[in-house]
Short mmCIF file of C-alpha atoms and ligand atoms in Angstrom, two decimals:
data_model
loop_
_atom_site.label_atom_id
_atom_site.label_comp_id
_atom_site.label_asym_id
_atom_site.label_seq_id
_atom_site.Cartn_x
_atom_site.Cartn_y
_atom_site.Cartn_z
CA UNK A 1 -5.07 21.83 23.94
CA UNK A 2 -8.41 22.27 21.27
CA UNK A 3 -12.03 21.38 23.38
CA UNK A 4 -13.40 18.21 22.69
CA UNK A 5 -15.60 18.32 20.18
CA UNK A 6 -18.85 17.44 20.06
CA UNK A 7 -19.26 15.83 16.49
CA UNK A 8 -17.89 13.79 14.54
CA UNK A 9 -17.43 13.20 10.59
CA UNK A 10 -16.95 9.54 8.91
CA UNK A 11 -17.75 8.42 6.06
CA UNK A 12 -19.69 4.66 5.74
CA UNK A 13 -19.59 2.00 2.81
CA UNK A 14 -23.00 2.97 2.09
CA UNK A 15 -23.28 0.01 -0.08
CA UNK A 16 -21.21 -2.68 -1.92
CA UNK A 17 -20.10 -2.10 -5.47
CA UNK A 18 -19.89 -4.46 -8.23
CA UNK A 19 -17.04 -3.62 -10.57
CA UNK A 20 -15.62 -0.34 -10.15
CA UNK A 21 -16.65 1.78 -6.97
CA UNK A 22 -18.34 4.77 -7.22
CA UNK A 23 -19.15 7.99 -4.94
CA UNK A 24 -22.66 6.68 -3.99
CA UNK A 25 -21.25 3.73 -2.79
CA UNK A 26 -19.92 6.04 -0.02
CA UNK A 27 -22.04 8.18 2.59
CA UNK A 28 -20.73 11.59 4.38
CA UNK A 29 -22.55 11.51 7.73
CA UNK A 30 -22.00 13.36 10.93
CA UNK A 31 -22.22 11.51 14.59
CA UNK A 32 -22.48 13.00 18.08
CA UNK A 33 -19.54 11.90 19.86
CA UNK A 34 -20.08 9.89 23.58
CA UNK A 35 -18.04 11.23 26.34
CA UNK A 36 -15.12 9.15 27.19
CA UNK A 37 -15.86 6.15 29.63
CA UNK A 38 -12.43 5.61 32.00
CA UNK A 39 -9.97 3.88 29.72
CA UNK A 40 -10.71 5.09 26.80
CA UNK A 41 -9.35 8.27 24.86
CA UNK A 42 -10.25 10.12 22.02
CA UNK A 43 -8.14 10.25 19.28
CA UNK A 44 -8.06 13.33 16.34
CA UNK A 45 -7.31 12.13 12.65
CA UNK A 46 -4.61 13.71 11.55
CA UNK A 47 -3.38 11.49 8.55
CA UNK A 48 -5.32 8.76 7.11
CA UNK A 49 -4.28 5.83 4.50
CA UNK A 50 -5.61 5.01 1.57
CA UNK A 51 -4.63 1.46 0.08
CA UNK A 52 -5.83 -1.25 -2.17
CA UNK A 53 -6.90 -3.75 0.37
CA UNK A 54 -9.66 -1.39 1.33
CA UNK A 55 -11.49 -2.60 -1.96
CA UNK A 56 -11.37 -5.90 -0.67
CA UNK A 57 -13.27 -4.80 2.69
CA UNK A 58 -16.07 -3.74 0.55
CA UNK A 59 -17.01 -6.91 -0.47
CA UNK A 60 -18.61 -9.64 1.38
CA UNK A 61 -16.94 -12.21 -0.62
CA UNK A 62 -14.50 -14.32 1.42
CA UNK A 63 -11.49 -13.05 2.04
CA UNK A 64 -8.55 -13.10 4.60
CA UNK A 65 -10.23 -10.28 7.12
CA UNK A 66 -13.84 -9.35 7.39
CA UNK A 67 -15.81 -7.35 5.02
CA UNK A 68 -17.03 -3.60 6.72
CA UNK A 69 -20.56 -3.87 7.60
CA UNK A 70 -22.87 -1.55 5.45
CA UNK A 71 -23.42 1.51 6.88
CA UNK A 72 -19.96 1.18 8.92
CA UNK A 73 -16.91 3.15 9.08
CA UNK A 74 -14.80 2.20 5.90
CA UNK A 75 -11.56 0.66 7.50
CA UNK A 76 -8.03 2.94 7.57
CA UNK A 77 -4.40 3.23 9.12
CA UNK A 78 -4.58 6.74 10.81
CA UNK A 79 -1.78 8.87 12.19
CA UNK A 80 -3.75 10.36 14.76
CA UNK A 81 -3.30 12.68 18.27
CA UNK A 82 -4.68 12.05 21.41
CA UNK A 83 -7.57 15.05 21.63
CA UNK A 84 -8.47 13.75 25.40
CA UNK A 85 -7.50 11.29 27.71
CA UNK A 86 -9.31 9.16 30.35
CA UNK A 87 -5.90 6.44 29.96
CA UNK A 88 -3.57 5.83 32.08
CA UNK A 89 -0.77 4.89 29.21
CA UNK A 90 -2.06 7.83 26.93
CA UNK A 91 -1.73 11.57 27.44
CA UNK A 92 -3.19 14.22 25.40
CA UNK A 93 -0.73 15.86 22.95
CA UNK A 94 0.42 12.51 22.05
CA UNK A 95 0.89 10.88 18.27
CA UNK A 96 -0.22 7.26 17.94
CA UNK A 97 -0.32 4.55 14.82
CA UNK A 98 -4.27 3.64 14.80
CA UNK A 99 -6.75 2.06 12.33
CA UNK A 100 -9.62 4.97 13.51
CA UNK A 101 -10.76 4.60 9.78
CA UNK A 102 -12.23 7.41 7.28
CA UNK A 103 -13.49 9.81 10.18
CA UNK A 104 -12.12 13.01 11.96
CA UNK A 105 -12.46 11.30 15.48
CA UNK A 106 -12.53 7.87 17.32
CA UNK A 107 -12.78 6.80 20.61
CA UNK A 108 -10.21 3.83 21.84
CA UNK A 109 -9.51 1.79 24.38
CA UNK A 110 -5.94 2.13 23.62
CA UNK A 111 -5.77 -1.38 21.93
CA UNK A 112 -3.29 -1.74 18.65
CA UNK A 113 -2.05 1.53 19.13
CA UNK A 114 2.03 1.97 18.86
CA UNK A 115 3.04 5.87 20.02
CA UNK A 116 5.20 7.79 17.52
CA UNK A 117 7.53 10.49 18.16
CA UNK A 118 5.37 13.54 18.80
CA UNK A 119 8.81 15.99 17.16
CA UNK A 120 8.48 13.55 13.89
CA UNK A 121 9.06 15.97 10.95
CA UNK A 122 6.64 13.76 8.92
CA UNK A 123 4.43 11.22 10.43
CA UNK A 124 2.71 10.68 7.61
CA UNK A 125 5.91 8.33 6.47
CA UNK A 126 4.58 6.06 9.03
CA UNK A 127 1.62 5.35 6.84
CA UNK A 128 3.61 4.55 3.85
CA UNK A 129 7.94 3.61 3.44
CA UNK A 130 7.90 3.54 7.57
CA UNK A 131 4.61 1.55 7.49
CA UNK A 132 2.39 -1.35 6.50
CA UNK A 133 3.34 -0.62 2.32
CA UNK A 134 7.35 -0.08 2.91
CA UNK A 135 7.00 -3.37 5.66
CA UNK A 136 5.58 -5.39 2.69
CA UNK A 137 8.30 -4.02 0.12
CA UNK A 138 10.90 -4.96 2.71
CA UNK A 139 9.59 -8.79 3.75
CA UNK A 140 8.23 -9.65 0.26
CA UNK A 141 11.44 -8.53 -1.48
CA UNK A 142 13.74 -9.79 1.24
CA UNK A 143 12.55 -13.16 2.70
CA UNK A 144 10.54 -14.55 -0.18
CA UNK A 145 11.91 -12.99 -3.31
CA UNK A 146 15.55 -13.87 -2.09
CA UNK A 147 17.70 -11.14 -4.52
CA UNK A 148 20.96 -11.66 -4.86
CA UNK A 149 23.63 -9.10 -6.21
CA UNK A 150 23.43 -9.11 -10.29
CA UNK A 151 20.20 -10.46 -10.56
CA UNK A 152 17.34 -8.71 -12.66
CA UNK A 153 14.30 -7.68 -10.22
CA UNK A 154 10.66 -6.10 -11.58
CA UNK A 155 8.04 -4.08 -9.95
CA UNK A 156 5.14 -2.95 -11.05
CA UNK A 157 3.39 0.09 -9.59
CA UNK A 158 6.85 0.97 -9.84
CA UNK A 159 6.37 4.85 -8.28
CA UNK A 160 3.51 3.76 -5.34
CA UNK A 161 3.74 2.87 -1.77
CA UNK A 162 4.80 -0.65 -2.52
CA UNK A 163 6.64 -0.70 -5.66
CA UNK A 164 9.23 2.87 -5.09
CA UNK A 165 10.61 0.75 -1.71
CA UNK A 166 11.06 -2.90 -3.45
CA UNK A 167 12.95 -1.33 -6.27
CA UNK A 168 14.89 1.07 -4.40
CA UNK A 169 15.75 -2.24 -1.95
CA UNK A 170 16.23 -3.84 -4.60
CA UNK A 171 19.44 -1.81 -5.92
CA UNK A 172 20.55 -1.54 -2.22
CA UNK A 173 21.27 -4.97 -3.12
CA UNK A 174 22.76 -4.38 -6.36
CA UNK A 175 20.60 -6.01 -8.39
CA UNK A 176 19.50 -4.68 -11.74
CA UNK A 177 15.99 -3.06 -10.52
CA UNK A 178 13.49 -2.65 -13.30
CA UNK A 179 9.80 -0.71 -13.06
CA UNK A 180 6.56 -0.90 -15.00
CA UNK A 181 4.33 2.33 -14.17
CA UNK A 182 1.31 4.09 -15.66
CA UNK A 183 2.79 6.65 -17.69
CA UNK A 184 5.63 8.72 -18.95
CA UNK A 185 5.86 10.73 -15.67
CA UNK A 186 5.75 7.89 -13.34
CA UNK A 187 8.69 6.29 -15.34
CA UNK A 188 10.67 9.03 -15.56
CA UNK A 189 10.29 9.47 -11.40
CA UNK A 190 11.06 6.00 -11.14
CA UNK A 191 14.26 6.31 -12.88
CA UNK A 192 15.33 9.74 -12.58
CA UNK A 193 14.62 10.01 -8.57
CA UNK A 194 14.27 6.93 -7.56
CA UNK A 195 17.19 4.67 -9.32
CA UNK A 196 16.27 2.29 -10.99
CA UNK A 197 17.72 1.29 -14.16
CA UNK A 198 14.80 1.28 -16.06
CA UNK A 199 10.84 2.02 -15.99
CA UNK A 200 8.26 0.55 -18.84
CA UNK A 201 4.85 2.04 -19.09
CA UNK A 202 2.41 0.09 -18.86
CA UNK A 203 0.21 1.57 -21.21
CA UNK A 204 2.39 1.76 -24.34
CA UNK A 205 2.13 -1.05 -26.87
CA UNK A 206 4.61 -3.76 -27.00
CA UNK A 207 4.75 -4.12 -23.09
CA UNK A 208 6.28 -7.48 -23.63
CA UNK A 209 8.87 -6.72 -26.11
CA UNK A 210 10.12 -3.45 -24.57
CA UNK A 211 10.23 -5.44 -20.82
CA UNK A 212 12.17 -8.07 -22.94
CA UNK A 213 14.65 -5.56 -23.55
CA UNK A 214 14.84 -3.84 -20.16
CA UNK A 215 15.68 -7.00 -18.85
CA UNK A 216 18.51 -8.84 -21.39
CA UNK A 217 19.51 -11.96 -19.29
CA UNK A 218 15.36 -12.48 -17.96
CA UNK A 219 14.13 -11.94 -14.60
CA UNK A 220 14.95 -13.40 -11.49
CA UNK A 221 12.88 -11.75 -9.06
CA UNK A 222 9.54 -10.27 -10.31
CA UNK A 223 7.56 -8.94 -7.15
CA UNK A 224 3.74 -8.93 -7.85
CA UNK A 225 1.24 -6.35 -7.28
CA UNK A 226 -0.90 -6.27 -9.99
CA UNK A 227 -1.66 -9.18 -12.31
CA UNK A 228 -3.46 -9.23 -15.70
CA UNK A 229 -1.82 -8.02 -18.76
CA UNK A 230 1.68 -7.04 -16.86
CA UNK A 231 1.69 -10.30 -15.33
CA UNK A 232 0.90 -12.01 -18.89
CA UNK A 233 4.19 -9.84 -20.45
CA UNK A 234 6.38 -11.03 -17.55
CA UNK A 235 5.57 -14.77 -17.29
CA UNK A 236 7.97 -15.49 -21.01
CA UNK A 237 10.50 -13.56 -19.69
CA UNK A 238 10.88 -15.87 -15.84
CA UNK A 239 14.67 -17.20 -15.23
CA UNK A 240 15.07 -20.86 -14.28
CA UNK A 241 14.51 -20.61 -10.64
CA UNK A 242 12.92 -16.98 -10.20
CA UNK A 243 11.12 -15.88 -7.19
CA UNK A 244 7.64 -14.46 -7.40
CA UNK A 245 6.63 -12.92 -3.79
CA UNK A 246 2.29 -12.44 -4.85
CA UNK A 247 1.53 -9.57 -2.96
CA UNK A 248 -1.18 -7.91 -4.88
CA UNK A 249 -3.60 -8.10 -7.75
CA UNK A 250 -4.76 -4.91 -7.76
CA UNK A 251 -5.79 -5.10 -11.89
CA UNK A 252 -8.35 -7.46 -10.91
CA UNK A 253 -10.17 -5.72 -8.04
CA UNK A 254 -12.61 -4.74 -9.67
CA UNK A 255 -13.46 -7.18 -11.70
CA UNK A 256 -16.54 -9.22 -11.84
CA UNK A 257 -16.01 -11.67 -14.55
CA UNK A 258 -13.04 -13.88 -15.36
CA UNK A 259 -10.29 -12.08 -17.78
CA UNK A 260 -11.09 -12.88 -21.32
CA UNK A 261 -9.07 -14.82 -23.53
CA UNK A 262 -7.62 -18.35 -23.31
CA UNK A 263 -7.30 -19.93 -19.75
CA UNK A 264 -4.33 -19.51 -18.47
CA UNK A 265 -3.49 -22.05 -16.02
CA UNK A 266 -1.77 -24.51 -17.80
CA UNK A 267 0.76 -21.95 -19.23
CA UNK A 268 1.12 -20.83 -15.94
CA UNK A 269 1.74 -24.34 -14.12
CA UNK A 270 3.79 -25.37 -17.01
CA UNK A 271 6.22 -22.40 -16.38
CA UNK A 272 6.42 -22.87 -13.09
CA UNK A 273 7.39 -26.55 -13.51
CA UNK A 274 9.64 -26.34 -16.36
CA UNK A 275 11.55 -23.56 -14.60
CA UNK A 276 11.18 -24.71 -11.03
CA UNK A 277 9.79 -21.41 -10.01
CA UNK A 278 8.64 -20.28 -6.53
CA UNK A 279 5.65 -18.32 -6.04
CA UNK A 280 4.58 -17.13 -2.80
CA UNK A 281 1.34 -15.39 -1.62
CA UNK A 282 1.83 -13.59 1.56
CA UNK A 283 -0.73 -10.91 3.63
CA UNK A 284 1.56 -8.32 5.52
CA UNK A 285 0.06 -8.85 9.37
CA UNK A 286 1.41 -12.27 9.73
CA UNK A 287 5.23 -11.24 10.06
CA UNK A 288 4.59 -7.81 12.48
CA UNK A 289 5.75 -9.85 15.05
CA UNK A 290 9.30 -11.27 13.56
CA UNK A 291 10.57 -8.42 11.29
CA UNK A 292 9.25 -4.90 12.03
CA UNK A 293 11.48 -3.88 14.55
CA UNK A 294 14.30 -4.40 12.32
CA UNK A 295 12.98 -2.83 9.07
CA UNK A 296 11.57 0.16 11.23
CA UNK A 297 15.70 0.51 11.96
CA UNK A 298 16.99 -0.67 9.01
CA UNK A 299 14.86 1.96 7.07
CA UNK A 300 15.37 4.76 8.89
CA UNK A 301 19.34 4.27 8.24
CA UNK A 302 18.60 4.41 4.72
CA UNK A 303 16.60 7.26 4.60
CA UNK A 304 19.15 9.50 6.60
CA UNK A 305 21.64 8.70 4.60
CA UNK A 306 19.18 9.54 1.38
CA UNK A 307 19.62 6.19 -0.04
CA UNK A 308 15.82 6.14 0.15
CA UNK A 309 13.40 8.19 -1.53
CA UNK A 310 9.60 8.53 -0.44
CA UNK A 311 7.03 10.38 -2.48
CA UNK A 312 3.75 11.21 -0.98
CA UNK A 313 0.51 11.99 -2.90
CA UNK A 314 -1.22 13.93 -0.30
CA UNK A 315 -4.99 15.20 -0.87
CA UNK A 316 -6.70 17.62 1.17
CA UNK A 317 -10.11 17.28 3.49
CA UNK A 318 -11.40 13.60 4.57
CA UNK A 319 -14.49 14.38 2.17
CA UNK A 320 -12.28 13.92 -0.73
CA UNK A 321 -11.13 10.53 0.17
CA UNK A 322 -14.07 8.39 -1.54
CA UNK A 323 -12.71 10.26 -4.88
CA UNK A 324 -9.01 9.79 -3.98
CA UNK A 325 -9.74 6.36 -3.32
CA UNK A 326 -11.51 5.31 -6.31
CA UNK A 327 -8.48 7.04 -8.24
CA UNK A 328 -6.09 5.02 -6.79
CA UNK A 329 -7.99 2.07 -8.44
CA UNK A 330 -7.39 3.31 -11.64
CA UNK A 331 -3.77 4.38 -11.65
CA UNK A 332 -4.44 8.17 -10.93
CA UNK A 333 -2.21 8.90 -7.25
CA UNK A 334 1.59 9.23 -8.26
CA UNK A 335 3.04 8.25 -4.74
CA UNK A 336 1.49 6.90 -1.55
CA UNK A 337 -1.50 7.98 -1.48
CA UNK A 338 -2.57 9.91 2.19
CA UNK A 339 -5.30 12.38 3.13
CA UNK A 340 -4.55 15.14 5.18
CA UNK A 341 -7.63 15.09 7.52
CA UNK A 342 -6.43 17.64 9.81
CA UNK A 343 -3.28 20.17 10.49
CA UNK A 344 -0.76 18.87 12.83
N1 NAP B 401 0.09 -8.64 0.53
C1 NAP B 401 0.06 -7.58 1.33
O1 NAP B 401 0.09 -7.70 2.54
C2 NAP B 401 -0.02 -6.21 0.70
C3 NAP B 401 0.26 -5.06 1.47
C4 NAP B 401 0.26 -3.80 0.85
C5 NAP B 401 -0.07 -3.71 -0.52
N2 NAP B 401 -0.37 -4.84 -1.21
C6 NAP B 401 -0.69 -4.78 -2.64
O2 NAP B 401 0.39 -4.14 -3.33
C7 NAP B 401 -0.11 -3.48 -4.49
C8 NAP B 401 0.36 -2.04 -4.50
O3 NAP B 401 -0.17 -1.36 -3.37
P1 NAP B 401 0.27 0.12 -3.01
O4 NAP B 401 -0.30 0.45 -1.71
O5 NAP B 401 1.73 0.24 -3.24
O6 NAP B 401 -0.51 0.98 -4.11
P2 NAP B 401 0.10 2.11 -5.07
O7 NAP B 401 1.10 1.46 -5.94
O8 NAP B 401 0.54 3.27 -4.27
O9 NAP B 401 -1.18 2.53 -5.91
C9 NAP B 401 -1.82 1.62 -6.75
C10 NAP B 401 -1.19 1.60 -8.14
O10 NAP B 401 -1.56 0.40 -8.80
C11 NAP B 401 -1.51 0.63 -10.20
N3 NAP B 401 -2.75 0.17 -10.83
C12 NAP B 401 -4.01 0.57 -10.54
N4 NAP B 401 -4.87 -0.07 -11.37
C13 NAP B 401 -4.13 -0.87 -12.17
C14 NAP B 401 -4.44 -1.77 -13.22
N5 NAP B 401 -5.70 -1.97 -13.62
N6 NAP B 401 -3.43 -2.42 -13.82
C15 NAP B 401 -2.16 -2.23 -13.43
N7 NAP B 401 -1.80 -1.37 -12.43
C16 NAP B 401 -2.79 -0.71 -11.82
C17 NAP B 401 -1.36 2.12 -10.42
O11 NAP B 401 0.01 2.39 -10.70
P3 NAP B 401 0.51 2.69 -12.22
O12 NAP B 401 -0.47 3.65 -12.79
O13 NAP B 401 1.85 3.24 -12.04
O14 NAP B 401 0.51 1.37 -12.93
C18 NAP B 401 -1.70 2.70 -9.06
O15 NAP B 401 -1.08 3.94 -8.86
C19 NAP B 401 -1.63 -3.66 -4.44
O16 NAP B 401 -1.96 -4.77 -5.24
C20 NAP B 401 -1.92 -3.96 -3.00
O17 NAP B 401 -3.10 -4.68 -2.82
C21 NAP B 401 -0.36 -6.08 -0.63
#
């Protein structure tokens, strides 16, 4: 087993961006690590998460969890290792689930942590299709978007964490599954290795007209995770009845202002009258409890049997992550998006 260390790296929300963040909103520092008190262990980063909702955290404005203090530890799923051990349920050697954020170490008290197979051949799945994002494909798409077999299901963000599982579900159900990515290499993944019957990038012209086409009898099921201009081109194209599960809005993170243009809210209500649509807002860590014990099963089965496809986008060294992170922003990771902070 490595010494403990004595130091530690993490990187802080130096500051809170408006509109787009930036690399000095971000602060490289270096900590002397306490000993451990009895009860607590140390845990190594091994993998860490980056995800969308971390832009949230670095706002103050109000939100469903609290903002990261300035000059804290930026918030992060971790697969990490137990380094050293003062705990009775926790032995070094061991692979845990954490949040230790964007830092090579943190000390625990063992709370929210949920032990992985130490032989796992990649733990880093646990951060993404075995994880919070697959968890979210698999209750969004399931229990609110309600697919049933012949009916026309869209994604966008159609090759990341999120988006690869609902489609891919979404065909395990036999519907038609249909993707809207950044670019011609994200929809040919989509298609070509993931399944689905079609992928529209999002940055060609005509988004509307070509979706219109992808899906010839309208949608049924569109799962949301990023709003403004794909949401706009999917609205028209709604079935009477369609399910809209709102899990993300990630176009409009970093915005400041309202979207330009006409107000959209009456179109909007007016659709969802007219066509007596449901839409549904949900936040992931309300349905832990009920469900994740059966997708954690369920989704293993259909990986072994390669009926479900993961791609990782993995970048090296924790000090990229500020950079990897504000590229995910902006449509640059192609697959879920992890930092390798250390070797197994
Ligand atoms: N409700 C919940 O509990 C919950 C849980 C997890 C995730 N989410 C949400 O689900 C969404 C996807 O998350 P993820 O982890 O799967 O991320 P991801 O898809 O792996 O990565 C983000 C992707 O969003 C797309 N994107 C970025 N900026 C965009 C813009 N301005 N307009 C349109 N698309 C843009 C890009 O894909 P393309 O370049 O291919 O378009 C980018 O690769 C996010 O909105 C996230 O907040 C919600």
């Amino acid at each position: 087993m490595p010494q403990t260390p004595q130091v530690n790296r993490r990187i802080v929300l130096a500051s809170r961006p408006l509109g787009a963040p930036r690399a000095e909103h971000f602060r490289l520092e270096e900590q002397e690590l306490p000993a451990l008190a009895a009860g607590q262990l140390l845990l190594r980063t091994l993998y860490l998460s980056l995800d969308p909702y971390m832009r949230g955290r670095m706002s103050d404005a109000p939100s469903y969890a609290p903002a990261v203090a300035l000059g804290a530890v930026m918030v992060g799923g971790t697969i990490s290792r137990v380094q050293a051990s003062q705990h009775p349920h926790f032995a070094p050697g061991e692979l845990v689930l954490a949040s230790s954020g964007w830092q090579d170490y943190a000390v625990s008290d063992g709370t929210g942590l949920r032990k992985l197979d130490a032989q796992m051949p990649r733990p880093s799945l646990a951060l993404g299709v075995l994880g919070m994002p697959g968890f979210t494909a698999y209750v969004g798409l399931l229990d609110i978007g309600q697919p049933k077999p012949g009916e026309t299901v869209v994604v966008a963000a159609a090759s990341g964490a999120v988006g690869a599982v609902v489609g891919q579900i979404a065909k395990l159900q036999g519907c038609r599954a249909v993707g809207i990515a950044g670019g011609a290499d994200k929809c040919r993944f989509v298609v070509d290795e993931l399944g689905f019957d079609a992928c529209i990038d999002r940055r060609a012209s005509e988004l509307e007209q070509r979706l219109a086409e992808a899906c010839p009898q309208g949608i049924d099921v569109y799962f949301e995770t990023v709003g403004g201009a794909v949401f706009d081109a999917v609205l028209p194209l709604l079935q009477v009845h369609a399910r809209v599960p709102l899990c993300g809005l990630i176009a409009q993170y970093n915005h400041t202002d309202p979207a330009p243009g006409p107000d959209r809210l009456p179109r909007l209500a007016r659709t969802l009258l007219t066509k007596r649509i449901r839409m549904q807002g949900f936040i992931i860590f309300e349905h832990y409890a009920a469900r994740f014990e059966e997708f954690l099963t369920q989704m293993n089965r259909w990986l072994a049997d390669g009926r479900l496809k993961s791609r990782e986008d993995i970048v090296e060294g924790l000090e990229r992550s500020p950079q990897a992170f504000i590229g995910l922003l902006q449509g640059e990771n192609f697959g879920k998006l992890v930092v390798r902070v250390a070797e197994q």
